Amino acid sequence: MNKPFAIVCLLSFVLGCKTPDKDRSRNPKRPNFVVLLADDQAWSGTSVQMDNADPLSKSDYYETPNLELLAKMGTKFSRGYSASPVCSPTRYSIQFGQTPTRLKRTVVGNHQGPKIRHDTLLSIPRLLTLIDTNYYAAHFGKWHMEMLPNALGYDESDGFTTNREGGYFTLKEHDTVEIRKDPKLTNSLSYRGADYIERMVKWNRPFYLQISYYANHTYVTASEEHLKKYQNKPKGKIHNNPFIGAMTEDLDAGIGIILNKIKALGLEDNTYIVYMADNGSISSFYPTTPTDITLNFPLNGGKWDVHEGGIRIPFIMAGPKIPKGKQIDAPVISYDILPTIAKRIAPGFQLPPYLDGGDILEAIKGKVAQVTRPNSGLVFDYPNTQNWEMLKPGRAWIENDLKLIYSLRDSTYSLYDLDTDPSEEKILDTAKFHEEYSVLQNKLSEYLKSVK
C-alpha cells in the first residue's frame, strides 16, 4: 500500500525537499538498495584484502568467500570508515546522513541533548518515499536506536532491538562458546531478507533492505560445522581464534543467502549492495588474551577508540555501473550512504543543508579524487569518560592523508600521516608540522562549535 500522499507533501514542506512524481511510469526503472551491516568487524577481519598494497589488510585464518565474491562484483574501499567506534552512533549516521556529533548521539545508551525530532529529519525511507511513493523499505536485525523503525518510515522491521536478540551476554555470565543452529540469528535474518526481496519482485516494487546482523558482537555463538572446521584448521600468525573464525564464516554464509537470491531473481543489474561494519572489532575476544597483536592488527586500537582500529572497517559496494574488482582509496564513511542513494534515484533532488555525507559514486567513477561533502574532512567523536581503564575517549579529524586525534584522557593532540603510517605508530613532530596541527585543530574546533 502506498503511503498517504498528504504525509509525503507535509514532509516535503518540512524538509525543504521537492515533491515526488506520483506517476512512476514517467521515470526509468528505479534501482533497489541492500545494505548489509556487520557488528564489530575489523578492517582485516575478512579474507578480502581491503588494500592491495597491504597483505595484512586481510585475515590469514578467517574465510569469507561470499564477501570475496561481492568484492569481485563491485568495488572495495581501502579507507572505509564507520562514523563512530561504537555501534549506535554509526546506526544513527546511516539513517540520517549526519555525523553522530551533529545528532548529539555519540555514546551508546547515553542520549545527549534534546530528543531527536526525527519527524523533521530526512531518513532513508522518507527520502525514497519523497522521490517515489512506490518504494518499500525494511529493516531486519539490530536497531539499537531510541525511536522505532516505523517512525522513520520503514514499512517492515523487527522493532526496537538491541544486542540481546542476537544472544548477548557478558563473559562473566558465560565463559564458553555456544553452538547453535542459527548463531547470532544470522541464518534467519538472511532468509527473511531473501523472502522480502522475492516479495518485492512479485509486487513489482523498488525496495530498500537493511539487514543489521548481530555478528560478530559478543558473546560468541557459532555453528557446529564451522566451529569444527576452524578447530581443525592450521592457525594463522595474526588470527588464530577458532570461535571468531567460525562466527565470521557463519556471517559470510548469511551474506551468501542474500547474494544468491539477488542473482537468482536477476536483480544484479538494478540493485546496489553495500557491505560495511558499524565499527572495528574489540581488541581481543575470549578465549584469546590481550596481546600486542590485536584483532584489528595491523591497525592501532579497536572498538571504543578513534584510532584506525576502531573506525576503519571493511567497506564494499556493488551495483549498476560500479566497476568490478576495483579498489578506491578515497575515504568513504557511513553517513555517505543516504546522499549516495539520493543521487542514484534522483540526481537533481535537493538534499537538506544539514547533511554531512556525499555521493560515494563520485569517487568510484573517477570524476573527483575525493567524495564531495559539505565539510572538508571526516569527524569522529567519542567522548565517553565513564570507564577510563577500558575506553579511550577522544575526537579525531581526518583530512586527505592527515589525521588529528585529541585525547580527552590527557588533553593532548597527535597528528599522523595515514598514507605512510596507517598503523598510527609515529606521531608527527609538532614543531615540524606546526601549521598542519593548527589547521586541523581549528577545523575540528569549528565543526564542534557549528553543531553546538
Tab-separated table of C-alpha atoms in Angstrom:
chain	number	residue	atom	x	y	z
A	1	MET	CA	0.000	0.000	0.000
A	2	ASN	CA	1.359	3.449	-0.908
A	3	LYS	CA	1.997	5.940	1.857
A	4	PRO	CA	-0.590	8.699	2.176
A	5	PHE	CA	0.342	11.430	-0.264
A	6	ALA	CA	-0.649	14.124	2.230
A	7	ILE	CA	2.072	12.960	4.626
A	8	VAL	CA	4.602	12.961	1.821
A	9	CYS	CA	3.671	16.536	0.867
A	10	LEU	CA	3.933	17.636	4.501
A	11	LEU	CA	7.404	16.110	4.792
A	12	SER	CA	8.356	17.775	1.527
A	13	PHE	CA	7.458	21.117	3.035
A	14	VAL	CA	9.096	20.469	6.408
A	15	LEU	CA	12.295	19.057	4.951
A	16	GLY	CA	12.600	21.578	2.176
A	17	CYS	CA	12.699	18.848	-0.469
A	18	LYS	CA	10.986	18.539	-3.828
A	19	THR	CA	7.602	16.842	-4.010
A	20	PRO	CA	7.594	13.372	-5.545
A	21	ASP	CA	6.484	12.403	-9.005
A	22	LYS	CA	3.462	10.193	-8.354
A	23	ASP	CA	3.463	8.734	-11.858
A	24	ARG	CA	6.320	6.245	-11.755
A	25	SER	CA	5.680	5.274	-15.366
A	26	ARG	CA	7.296	8.533	-16.463
A	27	ASN	CA	10.514	7.625	-14.648
A	28	PRO	CA	13.093	4.987	-15.546
A	29	LYS	CA	13.019	1.771	-13.547
A	30	ARG	CA	14.068	2.604	-10.018
A	31	PRO	CA	17.086	0.776	-8.534
A	32	ASN	CA	16.932	-1.335	-5.379
A	33	PHE	CA	19.255	-0.945	-2.392
A	34	VAL	CA	20.541	-3.582	0.028
A	35	VAL	CA	22.687	-2.538	2.999
A	36	LEU	CA	24.359	-5.351	4.940
A	37	LEU	CA	25.740	-4.133	8.264
A	38	ALA	CA	28.080	-6.282	10.346
A	39	ASP	CA	28.611	-5.698	14.059
A	40	ASP	CA	32.150	-5.219	15.426
A	41	GLN	CA	34.261	-6.316	12.474
A	42	ALA	CA	37.919	-5.488	11.955
A	43	TRP	CA	39.221	-3.962	8.718
A	44	SER	CA	41.436	-7.053	8.448
A	45	GLY	CA	38.718	-9.371	9.750
A	46	THR	CA	37.731	-10.968	6.436
A	47	SER	CA	39.514	-12.822	3.634
A	48	VAL	CA	39.056	-9.791	1.367
A	49	GLN	CA	42.329	-7.885	1.131
A	50	MET	CA	40.989	-4.390	1.666
A	51	ASP	CA	44.172	-2.739	0.412
A	52	ASN	CA	46.030	-4.322	-2.494
A	53	ALA	CA	49.258	-2.757	-1.245
A	54	ASP	CA	48.931	-4.215	2.265
A	55	PRO	CA	48.845	-8.026	2.623
A	56	LEU	CA	47.977	-7.566	6.302
A	57	SER	CA	44.637	-5.994	5.381
A	58	LYS	CA	43.026	-9.429	5.223
A	59	SER	CA	42.870	-12.328	7.651
A	60	ASP	CA	45.355	-15.166	7.485
A	61	TYR	CA	42.814	-17.511	9.110
A	62	TYR	CA	39.165	-16.488	8.569
A	63	GLU	CA	37.428	-17.395	5.317
A	64	THR	CA	34.712	-15.203	3.792
A	65	PRO	CA	34.177	-16.464	0.220
A	66	ASN	CA	30.911	-14.578	-0.287
A	67	LEU	CA	32.495	-11.264	0.630
A	68	GLU	CA	35.301	-12.092	-1.789
A	69	LEU	CA	32.629	-12.629	-4.435
A	70	LEU	CA	30.975	-9.297	-3.574
A	71	ALA	CA	34.335	-7.519	-3.892
A	72	LYS	CA	34.765	-9.072	-7.358
A	73	MET	CA	31.225	-7.983	-8.256
A	74	GLY	CA	31.952	-4.407	-7.272
A	75	THR	CA	34.403	-2.003	-5.658
A	76	LYS	CA	36.190	-2.185	-2.318
A	77	PHE	CA	37.350	0.827	-0.336
A	78	SER	CA	40.740	0.690	1.331
A	79	ARG	CA	39.699	3.555	3.594
A	80	GLY	CA	36.128	2.759	4.541
A	81	TYR	CA	35.041	4.263	7.856
A	82	SER	CA	32.264	3.890	10.375
A	83	ALA	CA	31.071	7.213	11.770
A	84	SER	CA	31.913	6.093	15.295
A	85	PRO	CA	33.988	3.498	17.155
A	86	VAL	CA	30.777	2.195	18.766
A	87	CYS	CA	27.562	0.820	17.298
A	88	SER	CA	24.538	3.053	17.943
A	89	PRO	CA	26.089	6.334	16.757
A	90	THR	CA	27.026	4.735	13.439
A	91	ARG	CA	23.489	3.394	13.046
A	92	TYR	CA	22.077	6.903	13.519
A	93	SER	CA	24.539	8.252	10.949
A	94	ILE	CA	23.404	5.750	8.325
A	95	GLN	CA	19.720	6.554	8.738
A	96	PHE	CA	20.083	10.342	8.742
A	97	GLY	CA	23.206	11.043	6.661
A	98	GLN	CA	24.724	13.064	9.503
A	99	THR	CA	27.598	12.727	11.931
A	100	PRO	CA	26.767	11.405	15.391
A	101	THR	CA	28.170	14.685	16.712
A	102	ARG	CA	25.573	16.747	14.867
A	103	LEU	CA	22.855	14.357	16.037
A	104	LYS	CA	24.167	14.502	19.645
A	105	ARG	CA	24.325	10.705	19.650
A	106	THR	CA	27.975	9.852	20.263
A	107	VAL	CA	27.707	7.392	23.154
A	108	VAL	CA	25.707	4.169	23.353
A	109	GLY	CA	22.785	4.391	25.769
A	110	ASN	CA	23.521	7.984	26.764
A	111	HIS	CA	21.453	10.266	24.551
A	112	GLN	CA	22.934	13.714	24.891
A	113	GLY	CA	20.918	16.806	24.263
A	114	PRO	CA	17.235	17.003	23.397
A	115	LYS	CA	15.269	14.152	21.915
A	116	ILE	CA	15.820	13.831	18.175
A	117	ARG	CA	12.936	15.363	16.207
A	118	HIS	CA	13.015	12.528	13.755
A	119	ASP	CA	9.762	13.673	12.171
A	120	THR	CA	11.547	16.739	10.799
A	121	LEU	CA	14.703	14.948	9.610
A	122	LEU	CA	15.244	13.207	6.318
A	123	SER	CA	15.751	9.466	6.792
A	124	ILE	CA	16.481	6.858	4.138
A	125	PRO	CA	12.871	5.551	3.939
A	126	ARG	CA	11.481	9.105	3.785
A	127	LEU	CA	13.959	10.009	1.058
A	128	LEU	CA	12.748	7.082	-1.035
A	129	THR	CA	9.090	7.930	-0.477
A	130	LEU	CA	9.580	11.590	-1.320
A	131	ILE	CA	11.068	10.650	-4.668
A	132	ASP	CA	8.800	7.719	-5.497
A	133	THR	CA	5.884	6.530	-3.357
A	134	ASN	CA	6.235	3.033	-4.786
A	135	TYR	CA	9.400	2.408	-2.760
A	136	TYR	CA	9.108	-0.070	0.103
A	137	ALA	CA	11.617	-0.213	2.968
A	138	ALA	CA	12.501	-2.873	5.532
A	139	HIS	CA	14.971	-3.167	8.392
A	140	PHE	CA	15.730	-6.541	9.952
A	141	GLY	CA	18.075	-7.227	12.848
A	142	LYS	CA	19.797	-4.962	15.338
A	143	TRP	CA	18.307	-1.461	15.535
A	144	HIS	CA	19.628	-0.044	18.832
A	145	MET	CA	18.228	3.465	18.389
A	146	GLU	CA	15.832	5.436	20.548
A	147	MET	CA	12.899	5.589	18.113
A	148	LEU	CA	11.134	2.721	16.380
A	149	PRO	CA	11.988	1.973	12.737
A	150	ASN	CA	8.445	2.743	11.595
A	151	ALA	CA	8.858	6.256	12.995
A	152	LEU	CA	11.474	6.800	10.285
A	153	GLY	CA	9.234	5.411	7.568
A	154	TYR	CA	10.123	1.715	7.487
A	155	ASP	CA	7.284	-0.471	6.239
A	156	GLU	CA	8.630	-3.648	7.859
A	157	SER	CA	11.041	-4.150	10.763
A	158	ASP	CA	11.861	-6.120	13.875
A	159	GLY	CA	11.003	-3.132	16.015
A	160	PHE	CA	13.243	-1.972	18.823
A	161	THR	CA	16.073	-4.492	19.057
A	162	THR	CA	19.463	-4.292	20.764
A	163	ASN	CA	22.253	-6.840	21.283
A	164	ARG	CA	20.142	-9.193	23.370
A	165	GLU	CA	18.158	-10.608	20.480
A	166	GLY	CA	21.369	-11.887	18.900
A	167	GLY	CA	22.454	-13.669	22.063
A	168	TYR	CA	24.438	-11.121	24.037
A	169	PHE	CA	25.822	-11.971	27.442
A	170	THR	CA	28.821	-10.726	29.336
A	171	LEU	CA	31.795	-13.042	29.702
A	172	LYS	CA	31.154	-13.107	33.438
A	173	GLU	CA	27.828	-14.799	32.735
A	174	HIS	CA	29.179	-17.207	30.106
A	175	ASP	CA	32.722	-18.458	29.710
A	176	THR	CA	32.081	-20.924	26.888
A	177	VAL	CA	31.144	-20.617	23.252
A	178	GLU	CA	27.662	-21.830	22.408
A	179	ILE	CA	26.965	-23.999	19.376
A	180	ARG	CA	23.710	-23.003	17.703
A	181	LYS	CA	21.866	-23.956	14.550
A	182	ASP	CA	21.158	-20.270	13.952
A	183	PRO	CA	24.144	-18.494	15.510
A	184	LYS	CA	23.531	-14.787	16.122
A	185	LEU	CA	20.269	-15.281	14.163
A	186	THR	CA	22.334	-14.856	11.008
A	187	ASN	CA	20.519	-17.563	9.050
A	188	SER	CA	17.005	-16.457	9.949
A	189	LEU	CA	17.794	-12.803	9.232
A	190	SER	CA	19.212	-13.689	5.825
A	191	TYR	CA	16.340	-15.964	4.838
A	192	ARG	CA	13.815	-13.321	5.890
A	193	GLY	CA	15.744	-10.795	3.853
A	194	ALA	CA	15.718	-13.123	0.856
A	195	ASP	CA	11.971	-13.661	1.258
A	196	TYR	CA	11.441	-9.903	1.421
A	197	ILE	CA	13.376	-9.405	-1.834
A	198	GLU	CA	11.284	-12.085	-3.541
A	199	ARG	CA	8.059	-10.456	-2.352
A	200	MET	CA	9.150	-7.073	-3.675
A	201	VAL	CA	9.772	-8.595	-7.088
A	202	LYS	CA	6.308	-10.190	-7.073
A	203	TRP	CA	4.779	-6.867	-6.028
A	204	ASN	CA	6.792	-5.055	-8.714
A	205	ARG	CA	8.085	-2.524	-6.194
A	206	PRO	CA	11.535	-0.941	-5.885
A	207	PHE	CA	12.893	-1.544	-2.405
A	208	TYR	CA	15.397	-0.755	0.296
A	209	LEU	CA	16.529	-3.560	2.579
A	210	GLN	CA	18.886	-3.184	5.513
A	211	ILE	CA	19.956	-6.245	7.451
A	212	SER	CA	21.849	-5.276	10.575
A	213	TYR	CA	23.488	-8.503	11.686
A	214	TYR	CA	24.256	-9.310	15.318
A	215	ALA	CA	27.564	-10.965	14.393
A	216	ASN	CA	30.359	-10.504	15.357
A	217	HIS	CA	29.278	-8.956	18.651
A	218	THR	CA	29.988	-10.691	21.948
A	219	TYR	CA	29.199	-13.164	23.144
A	220	VAL	CA	30.402	-15.816	20.637
A	221	THR	CA	27.960	-18.256	19.087
A	222	ALA	CA	28.830	-20.455	16.126
A	223	SER	CA	27.563	-23.333	14.021
A	224	GLU	CA	28.928	-26.793	14.741
A	225	GLU	CA	30.071	-27.154	11.121
A	226	HIS	CA	32.242	-24.053	11.061
A	227	LEU	CA	33.495	-24.452	14.617
A	228	LYS	CA	34.843	-27.923	13.817
A	229	LYS	CA	36.405	-26.564	10.645
A	230	TYR	CA	38.387	-23.872	12.447
A	231	GLN	CA	39.343	-26.100	15.363
A	232	ASN	CA	40.994	-28.413	12.848
A	233	LYS	CA	42.441	-25.681	10.635
A	234	PRO	CA	46.085	-24.518	10.987
A	235	LYS	CA	46.099	-21.227	12.835
A	236	GLY	CA	47.362	-18.028	11.287
A	237	LYS	CA	50.165	-15.887	12.611
A	238	ILE	CA	47.771	-12.988	13.154
A	239	HIS	CA	44.343	-14.575	13.618
A	240	ASN	CA	44.047	-17.860	15.477
A	241	ASN	CA	40.758	-17.873	17.415
A	242	PRO	CA	38.570	-20.714	16.063
A	243	PHE	CA	35.450	-19.279	17.675
A	244	ILE	CA	35.745	-15.942	15.878
A	245	GLY	CA	36.670	-17.742	12.673
A	246	ALA	CA	33.521	-19.844	12.889
A	247	MET	CA	31.255	-16.891	13.729
A	248	THR	CA	32.791	-14.861	10.895
A	249	GLU	CA	32.179	-17.593	8.331
A	250	ASP	CA	28.649	-18.084	9.669
A	251	LEU	CA	28.083	-14.388	8.943
A	252	ASP	CA	29.586	-14.753	5.484
A	253	ALA	CA	27.276	-17.688	4.741
A	254	GLY	CA	24.340	-15.434	5.600
A	255	ILE	CA	25.629	-12.832	3.152
A	256	GLY	CA	25.726	-15.601	0.545
A	257	ILE	CA	21.999	-16.246	1.017
A	258	ILE	CA	21.255	-12.645	0.046
A	259	LEU	CA	23.668	-12.594	-2.898
A	260	ASN	CA	22.267	-15.854	-4.234
A	261	LYS	CA	18.695	-14.556	-4.068
A	262	ILE	CA	19.608	-11.348	-5.893
A	263	LYS	CA	21.314	-13.375	-8.615
A	264	ALA	CA	18.503	-15.930	-8.896
A	265	LEU	CA	15.950	-13.159	-9.407
A	266	GLY	CA	18.077	-11.380	-11.998
A	267	LEU	CA	18.410	-8.215	-9.923
A	268	GLU	CA	22.187	-7.739	-10.105
A	269	ASP	CA	21.993	-5.068	-12.810
A	270	ASN	CA	19.451	-3.000	-10.881
A	271	THR	CA	20.439	-3.452	-7.237
A	272	TYR	CA	23.081	-1.617	-5.233
A	273	ILE	CA	24.642	-3.672	-2.440
A	274	VAL	CA	26.654	-2.093	0.377
A	275	TYR	CA	28.580	-4.113	2.936
A	276	MET	CA	30.149	-2.432	5.946
A	277	ALA	CA	30.551	-2.703	9.730
A	278	ASP	CA	29.301	-0.423	12.488
A	279	ASN	CA	32.818	-0.148	13.981
A	280	GLY	CA	36.054	-2.080	14.315
A	281	SER	CA	36.456	-5.190	16.414
A	282	ILE	CA	37.238	-5.183	20.095
A	283	SER	CA	40.957	-5.718	20.561
A	284	SER	CA	40.698	-9.225	21.998
A	285	PHE	CA	37.977	-11.840	22.251
A	286	TYR	CA	37.510	-14.711	24.698
A	287	PRO	CA	39.324	-17.085	24.930
A	288	THR	CA	42.165	-15.003	23.465
A	289	THR	CA	44.093	-12.943	25.984
A	290	PRO	CA	45.100	-9.383	25.042
A	291	THR	CA	48.415	-9.255	23.212
A	292	ASP	CA	50.375	-6.779	21.150
A	293	ILE	CA	48.805	-8.368	18.064
A	294	THR	CA	45.152	-7.404	18.435
A	295	LEU	CA	42.182	-8.491	16.346
A	296	ASN	CA	42.474	-5.200	14.430
A	297	PHE	CA	46.140	-5.670	13.529
A	298	PRO	CA	47.844	-4.001	11.671
A	299	LEU	CA	45.716	-1.048	12.770
A	300	ASN	CA	46.096	0.653	16.131
A	301	GLY	CA	43.343	0.439	18.730
A	302	GLY	CA	39.865	-1.012	18.406
A	303	LYS	CA	36.280	-0.526	19.474
A	304	TRP	CA	35.829	2.458	21.849
A	305	ASP	CA	38.848	4.186	20.275
A	306	VAL	CA	39.064	6.791	17.474
A	307	HIS	CA	42.368	5.331	16.268
A	308	GLU	CA	42.087	3.468	12.953
A	309	GLY	CA	41.367	0.102	14.574
A	310	GLY	CA	38.112	1.450	15.969
A	311	ILE	CA	36.795	3.186	12.867
A	312	ARG	CA	38.392	1.744	9.697
A	313	ILE	CA	36.211	-1.119	8.513
A	314	PRO	CA	35.505	-3.447	5.571
A	315	PHE	CA	33.503	-1.406	3.051
A	316	ILE	CA	32.359	-2.867	-0.287
A	317	MET	CA	29.827	-1.615	-2.829
A	318	ALA	CA	28.431	-3.341	-5.926
A	319	GLY	CA	25.682	-2.421	-8.337
A	320	PRO	CA	24.768	-0.830	-11.666
A	321	LYS	CA	27.759	0.692	-13.479
A	322	ILE	CA	30.054	0.146	-10.483
A	323	PRO	CA	33.416	-1.195	-11.732
A	324	LYS	CA	34.080	-4.833	-10.916
A	325	GLY	CA	37.100	-5.771	-8.845
A	326	LYS	CA	38.226	-2.170	-8.383
A	327	GLN	CA	39.836	-0.565	-5.341
A	328	ILE	CA	39.192	3.040	-4.326
A	329	ASP	CA	41.483	4.786	-1.841
A	330	ALA	CA	39.312	7.864	-1.262
A	331	PRO	CA	37.816	7.837	2.258
A	332	VAL	CA	34.141	6.868	2.451
A	333	ILE	CA	32.010	6.792	5.573
A	334	SER	CA	28.659	5.520	6.795
A	335	TYR	CA	26.896	8.888	6.533
A	336	ASP	CA	27.642	8.910	2.783
A	337	ILE	CA	25.037	6.202	2.177
A	338	LEU	CA	21.915	8.400	2.263
A	339	PRO	CA	23.261	11.056	-0.169
A	340	THR	CA	24.546	8.297	-2.458
A	341	ILE	CA	21.091	6.725	-2.618
A	342	ALA	CA	19.552	10.117	-3.420
A	343	LYS	CA	21.917	10.645	-6.360
A	344	ARG	CA	21.174	7.203	-7.759
A	345	ILE	CA	17.396	7.626	-7.928
A	346	ALA	CA	17.029	11.391	-8.486
A	347	PRO	CA	20.241	13.281	-9.374
A	348	GLY	CA	18.509	16.655	-9.136
A	349	PHE	CA	16.894	16.005	-5.767
A	350	GLN	CA	17.539	18.863	-3.356
A	351	LEU	CA	19.013	17.428	-0.169
A	352	PRO	CA	18.689	19.284	3.154
A	353	PRO	CA	21.654	21.533	4.029
A	354	TYR	CA	22.272	19.807	7.365
A	355	LEU	CA	23.597	16.553	5.832
A	356	ASP	CA	27.280	15.685	6.303
A	357	GLY	CA	27.683	12.967	3.671
A	358	GLY	CA	28.406	12.936	-0.047
A	359	ASP	CA	27.967	10.761	-3.126
A	360	ILE	CA	30.290	7.746	-2.966
A	361	LEU	CA	29.973	7.082	-6.690
A	362	GLU	CA	31.790	10.345	-7.436
A	363	ALA	CA	34.972	8.651	-6.291
A	364	ILE	CA	34.099	5.303	-7.874
A	365	LYS	CA	33.543	6.824	-11.310
A	366	GLY	CA	36.744	8.822	-11.055
A	367	LYS	CA	35.114	12.207	-11.557
A	368	VAL	CA	36.782	13.571	-8.426
A	369	ALA	CA	39.684	12.418	-6.288
A	370	GLN	CA	37.545	12.540	-3.143
A	371	VAL	CA	33.897	12.365	-2.159
A	372	THR	CA	32.494	15.901	-2.118
A	373	ARG	CA	30.938	16.742	1.244
A	374	PRO	CA	29.830	19.968	2.965
A	375	ASN	CA	32.860	19.642	5.264
A	376	SER	CA	36.417	19.215	4.016
A	377	GLY	CA	37.210	16.413	6.461
A	378	LEU	CA	35.745	13.498	8.412
A	379	VAL	CA	34.960	13.993	12.093
A	380	PHE	CA	34.870	11.320	14.803
A	381	ASP	CA	33.678	11.974	18.335
A	382	TYR	CA	33.674	9.525	21.221
A	383	PRO	CA	33.514	11.500	24.487
A	384	ASN	CA	32.599	8.609	26.813
A	385	THR	CA	34.570	9.132	30.031
A	386	GLN	CA	32.661	6.632	32.179
A	387	ASN	CA	35.355	3.936	32.132
A	388	TRP	CA	38.877	5.310	31.790
A	389	GLU	CA	40.513	1.893	32.085
A	390	MET	CA	38.728	0.263	29.149
A	391	LEU	CA	37.645	3.186	26.983
A	392	LYS	CA	39.757	5.720	25.126
A	393	PRO	CA	37.572	8.821	24.807
A	394	GLY	CA	38.707	11.199	22.120
A	395	ARG	CA	37.956	13.101	18.948
A	396	ALA	CA	39.526	12.974	15.519
A	397	TRP	CA	39.585	14.879	12.241
A	398	ILE	CA	40.765	13.263	9.000
A	399	GLU	CA	41.646	15.420	6.019
A	400	ASN	CA	43.187	13.717	2.997
A	401	ASP	CA	46.047	11.643	4.458
A	402	LEU	CA	46.417	13.566	7.726
A	403	LYS	CA	44.623	12.560	10.906
A	404	LEU	CA	44.467	14.613	14.087
A	405	ILE	CA	43.452	12.932	17.352
A	406	TYR	CA	42.520	14.795	20.517
A	407	SER	CA	42.693	12.666	23.655
A	408	LEU	CA	40.124	13.502	26.313
A	409	ARG	CA	42.155	11.463	28.770
A	410	ASP	CA	45.204	13.737	28.815
A	411	SER	CA	44.082	16.720	26.667
A	412	THR	CA	46.791	16.214	24.036
A	413	TYR	CA	46.842	16.282	20.246
A	414	SER	CA	48.508	13.715	17.974
A	415	LEU	CA	48.949	14.009	14.213
A	416	TYR	CA	49.507	11.054	11.868
A	417	ASP	CA	50.159	10.572	8.157
A	418	LEU	CA	47.822	7.716	7.189
A	419	ASP	CA	49.425	7.339	3.779
A	420	THR	CA	52.806	6.291	5.146
A	421	ASP	CA	51.692	5.232	8.615
A	422	PRO	CA	48.183	3.660	8.621
A	423	SER	CA	49.062	1.858	11.862
A	424	GLU	CA	49.488	5.234	13.611
A	425	GLU	CA	52.828	4.294	15.125
A	426	LYS	CA	54.615	7.615	14.566
A	427	ILE	CA	53.277	10.919	15.906
A	428	LEU	CA	54.319	13.755	13.611
A	429	ASP	CA	56.586	16.341	15.226
A	430	THR	CA	54.665	19.385	16.441
A	431	ALA	CA	57.461	21.792	15.536
A	432	LYS	CA	57.943	20.474	12.016
A	433	PHE	CA	54.193	20.171	11.335
A	434	HIS	CA	53.049	23.175	13.347
A	435	GLU	CA	50.884	24.565	10.552
A	436	GLU	CA	49.164	21.231	9.926
A	437	TYR	CA	48.417	20.829	13.637
A	438	SER	CA	46.970	24.324	13.788
A	439	VAL	CA	44.799	23.997	10.679
A	440	LEU	CA	43.241	20.681	11.701
A	441	GLN	CA	42.743	21.765	15.312
A	442	ASN	CA	40.835	24.803	14.080
A	443	LYS	CA	38.704	22.723	11.705
A	444	LEU	CA	37.793	20.242	14.430
A	445	SER	CA	37.007	23.050	16.863
A	446	GLU	CA	34.915	24.968	14.349
A	447	TYR	CA	32.878	21.906	13.440
A	448	LEU	CA	32.130	21.130	17.080
A	449	LYS	CA	31.027	24.735	17.598
A	450	SER	CA	28.875	24.690	14.449
A	451	VAL	CA	26.837	21.729	15.696
A	452	LYS	CA	26.786	23.088	19.260
